[in-house]
PDB file of C-alpha atoms in Angstrom:
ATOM      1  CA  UNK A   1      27.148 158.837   8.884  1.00 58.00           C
ATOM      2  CA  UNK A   2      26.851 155.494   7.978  1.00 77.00           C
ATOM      3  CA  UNK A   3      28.187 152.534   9.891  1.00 93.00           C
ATOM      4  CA  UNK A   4      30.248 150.372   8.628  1.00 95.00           C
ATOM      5  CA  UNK A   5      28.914 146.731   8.395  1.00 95.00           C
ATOM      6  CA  UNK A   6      29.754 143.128   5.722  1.00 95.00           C
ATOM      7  CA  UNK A   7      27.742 140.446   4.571  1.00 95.00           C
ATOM      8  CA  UNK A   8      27.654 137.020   3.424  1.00 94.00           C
ATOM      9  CA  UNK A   9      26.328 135.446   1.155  1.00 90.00           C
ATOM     10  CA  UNK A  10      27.466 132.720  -1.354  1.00 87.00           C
ATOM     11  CA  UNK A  11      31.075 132.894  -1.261  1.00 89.00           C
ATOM     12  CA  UNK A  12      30.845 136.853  -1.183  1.00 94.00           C
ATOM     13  CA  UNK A  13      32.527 138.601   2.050  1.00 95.00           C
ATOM     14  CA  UNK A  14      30.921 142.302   1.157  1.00 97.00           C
ATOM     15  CA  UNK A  15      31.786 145.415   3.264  1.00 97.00           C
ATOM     16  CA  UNK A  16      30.383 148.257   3.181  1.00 96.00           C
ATOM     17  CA  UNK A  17      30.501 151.804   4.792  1.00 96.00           C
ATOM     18  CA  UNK A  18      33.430 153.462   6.277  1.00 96.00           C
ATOM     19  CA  UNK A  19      35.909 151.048   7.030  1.00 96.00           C
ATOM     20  CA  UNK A  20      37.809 152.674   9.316  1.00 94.00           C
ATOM     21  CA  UNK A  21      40.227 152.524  12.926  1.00 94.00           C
ATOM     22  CA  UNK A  22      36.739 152.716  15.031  1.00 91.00           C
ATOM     23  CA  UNK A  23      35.387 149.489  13.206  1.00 94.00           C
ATOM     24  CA  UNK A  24      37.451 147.061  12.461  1.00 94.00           C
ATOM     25  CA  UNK A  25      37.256 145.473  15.817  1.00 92.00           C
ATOM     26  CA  UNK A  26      34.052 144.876  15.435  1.00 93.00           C
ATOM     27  CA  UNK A  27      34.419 144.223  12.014  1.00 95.00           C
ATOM     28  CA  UNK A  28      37.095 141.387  12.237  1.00 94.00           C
ATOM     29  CA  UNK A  29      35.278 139.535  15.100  1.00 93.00           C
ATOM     30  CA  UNK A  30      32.300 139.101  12.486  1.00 93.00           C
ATOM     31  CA  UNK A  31      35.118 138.046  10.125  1.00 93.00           C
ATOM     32  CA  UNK A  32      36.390 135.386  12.396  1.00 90.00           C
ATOM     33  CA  UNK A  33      33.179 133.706  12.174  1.00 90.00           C
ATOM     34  CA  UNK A  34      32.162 134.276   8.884  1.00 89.00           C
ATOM     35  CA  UNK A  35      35.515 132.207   7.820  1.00 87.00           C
ATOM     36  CA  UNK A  36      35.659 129.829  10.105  1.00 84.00           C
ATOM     37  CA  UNK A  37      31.849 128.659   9.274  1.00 85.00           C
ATOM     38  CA  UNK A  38      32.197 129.272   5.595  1.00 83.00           C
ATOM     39  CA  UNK A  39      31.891 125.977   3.345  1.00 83.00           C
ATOM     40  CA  UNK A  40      34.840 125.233   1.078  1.00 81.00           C
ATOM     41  CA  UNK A  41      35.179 127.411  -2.085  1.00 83.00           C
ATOM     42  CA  UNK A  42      37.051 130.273  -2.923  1.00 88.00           C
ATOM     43  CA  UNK A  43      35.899 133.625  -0.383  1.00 91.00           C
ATOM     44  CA  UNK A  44      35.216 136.625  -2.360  1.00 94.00           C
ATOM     45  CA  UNK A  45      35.929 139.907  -0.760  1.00 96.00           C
ATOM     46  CA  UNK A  46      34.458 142.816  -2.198  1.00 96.00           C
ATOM     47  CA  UNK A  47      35.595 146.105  -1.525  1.00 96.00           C
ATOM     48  CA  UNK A  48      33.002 148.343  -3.639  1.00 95.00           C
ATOM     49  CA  UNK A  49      30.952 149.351  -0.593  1.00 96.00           C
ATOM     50  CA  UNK A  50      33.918 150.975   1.112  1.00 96.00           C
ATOM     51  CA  UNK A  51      32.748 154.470   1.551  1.00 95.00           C
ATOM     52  CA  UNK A  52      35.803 155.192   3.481  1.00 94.00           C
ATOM     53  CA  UNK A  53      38.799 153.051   4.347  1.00 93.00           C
ATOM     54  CA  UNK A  54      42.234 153.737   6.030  1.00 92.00           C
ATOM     55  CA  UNK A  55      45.077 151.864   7.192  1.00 93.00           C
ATOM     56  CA  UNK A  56      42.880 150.129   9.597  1.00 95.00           C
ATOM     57  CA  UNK A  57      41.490 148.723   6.085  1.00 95.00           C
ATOM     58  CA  UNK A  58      44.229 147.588   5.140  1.00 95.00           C
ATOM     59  CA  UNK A  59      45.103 145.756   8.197  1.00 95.00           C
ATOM     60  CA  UNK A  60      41.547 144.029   7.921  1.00 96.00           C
ATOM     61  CA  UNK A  61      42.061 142.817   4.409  1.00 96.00           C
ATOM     62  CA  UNK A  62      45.843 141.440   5.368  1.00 95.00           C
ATOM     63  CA  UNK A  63      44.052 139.621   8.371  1.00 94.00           C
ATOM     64  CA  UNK A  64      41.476 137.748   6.365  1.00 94.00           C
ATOM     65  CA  UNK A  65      44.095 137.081   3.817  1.00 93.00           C
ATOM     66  CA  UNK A  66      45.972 135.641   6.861  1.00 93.00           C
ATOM     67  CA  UNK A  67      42.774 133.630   7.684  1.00 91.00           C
ATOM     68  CA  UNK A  68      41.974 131.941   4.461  1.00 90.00           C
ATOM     69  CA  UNK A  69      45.901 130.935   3.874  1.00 90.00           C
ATOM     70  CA  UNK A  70      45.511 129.038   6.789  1.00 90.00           C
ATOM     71  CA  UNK A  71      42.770 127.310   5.425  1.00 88.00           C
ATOM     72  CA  UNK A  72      43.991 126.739   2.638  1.00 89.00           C
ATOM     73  CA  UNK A  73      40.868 128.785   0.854  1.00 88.00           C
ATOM     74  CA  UNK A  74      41.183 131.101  -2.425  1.00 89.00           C
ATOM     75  CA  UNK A  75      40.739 134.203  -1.915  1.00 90.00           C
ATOM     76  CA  UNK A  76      39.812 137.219  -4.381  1.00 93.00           C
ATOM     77  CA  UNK A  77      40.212 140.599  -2.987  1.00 94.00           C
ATOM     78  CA  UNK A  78      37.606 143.052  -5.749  1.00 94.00           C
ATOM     79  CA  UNK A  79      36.378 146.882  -5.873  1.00 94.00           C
ATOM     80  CA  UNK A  80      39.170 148.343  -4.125  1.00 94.00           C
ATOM     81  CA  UNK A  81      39.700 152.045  -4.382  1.00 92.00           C
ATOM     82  CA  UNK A  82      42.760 153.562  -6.112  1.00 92.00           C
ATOM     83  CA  UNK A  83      43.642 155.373  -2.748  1.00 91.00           C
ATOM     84  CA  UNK A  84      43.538 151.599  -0.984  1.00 92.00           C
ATOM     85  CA  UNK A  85      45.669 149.995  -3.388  1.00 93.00           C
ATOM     86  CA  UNK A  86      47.758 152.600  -3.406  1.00 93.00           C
ATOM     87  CA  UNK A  87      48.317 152.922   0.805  1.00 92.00           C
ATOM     88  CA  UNK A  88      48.837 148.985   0.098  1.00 93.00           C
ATOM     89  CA  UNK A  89      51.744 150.179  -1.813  1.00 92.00           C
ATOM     90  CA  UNK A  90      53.297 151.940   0.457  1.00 93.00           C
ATOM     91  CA  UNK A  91      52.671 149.537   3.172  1.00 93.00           C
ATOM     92  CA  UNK A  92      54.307 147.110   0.938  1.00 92.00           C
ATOM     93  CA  UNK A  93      50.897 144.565   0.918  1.00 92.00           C
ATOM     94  CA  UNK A  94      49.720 145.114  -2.173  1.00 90.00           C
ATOM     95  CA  UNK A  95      50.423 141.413  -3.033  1.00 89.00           C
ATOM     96  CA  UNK A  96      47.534 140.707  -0.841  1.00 90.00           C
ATOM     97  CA  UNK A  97      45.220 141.824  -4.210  1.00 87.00           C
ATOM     98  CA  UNK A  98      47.321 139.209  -6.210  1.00 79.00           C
ATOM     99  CA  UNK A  99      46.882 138.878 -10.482  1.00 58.00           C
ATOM    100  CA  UNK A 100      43.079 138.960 -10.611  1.00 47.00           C
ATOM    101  CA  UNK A 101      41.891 141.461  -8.317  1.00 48.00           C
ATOM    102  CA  UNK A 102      39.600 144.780  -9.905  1.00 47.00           C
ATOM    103  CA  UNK A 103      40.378 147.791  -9.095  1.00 50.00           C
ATOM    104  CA  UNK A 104      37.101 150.475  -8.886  1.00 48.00           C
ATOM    105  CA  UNK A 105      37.111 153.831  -9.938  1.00 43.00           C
ATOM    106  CA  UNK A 106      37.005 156.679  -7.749  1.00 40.00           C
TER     107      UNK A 106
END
């Protein structure tokens, strides 16, 4: 299986993999310093690459929404999975996706 992993580059916060419980430890720590050293601009986040993603997703994406609000920094949330947006739902945090996220087909 494929591990989970994200990338940077140009404003882009990529994941990609299996998002899941067993990485997003790892997963956030990268996170931390990917926002903290990132230059001023909107952060995209894009979602596409999830292979497979569960609540521990969701939790990740609420975090670095958390993260950029307290820098003050846009933030687009793209590519997320029907089944994502629609655990947000029930979780109540689908407002993290706000007006111009995409939503990618199954």
């Amino acid at each position: 299986m494929t591990e989970a992993s994200l990338t940077w580059e140009e404003g882009r916060l990529k994941f990609a993999g299996p998002i899941t419980i067993g990485a997003v430890t790892q997963l956030l720590k990268q996170v931390d310093g990917v926002i903290a050293n990132a230059p001023a601009g909107d952060i995209l986040v894009d979602c596409e690459g999830m292979t497979l993603s569960d609540s521990a997703a969701i939790a990740l994406l609420v975090e670095i929404h958390r993260k950029a609000s307290r820098r003050n920094t846009p933030l687009r949330i793209e590519g997320v999975r029907e089944q994502l947006v629609s655990l947000m739902g029930i979780y109540g945090v689908e407002w993290i996706l706000g007006d111009g996220s995409a939503v990618a087909p199954l």
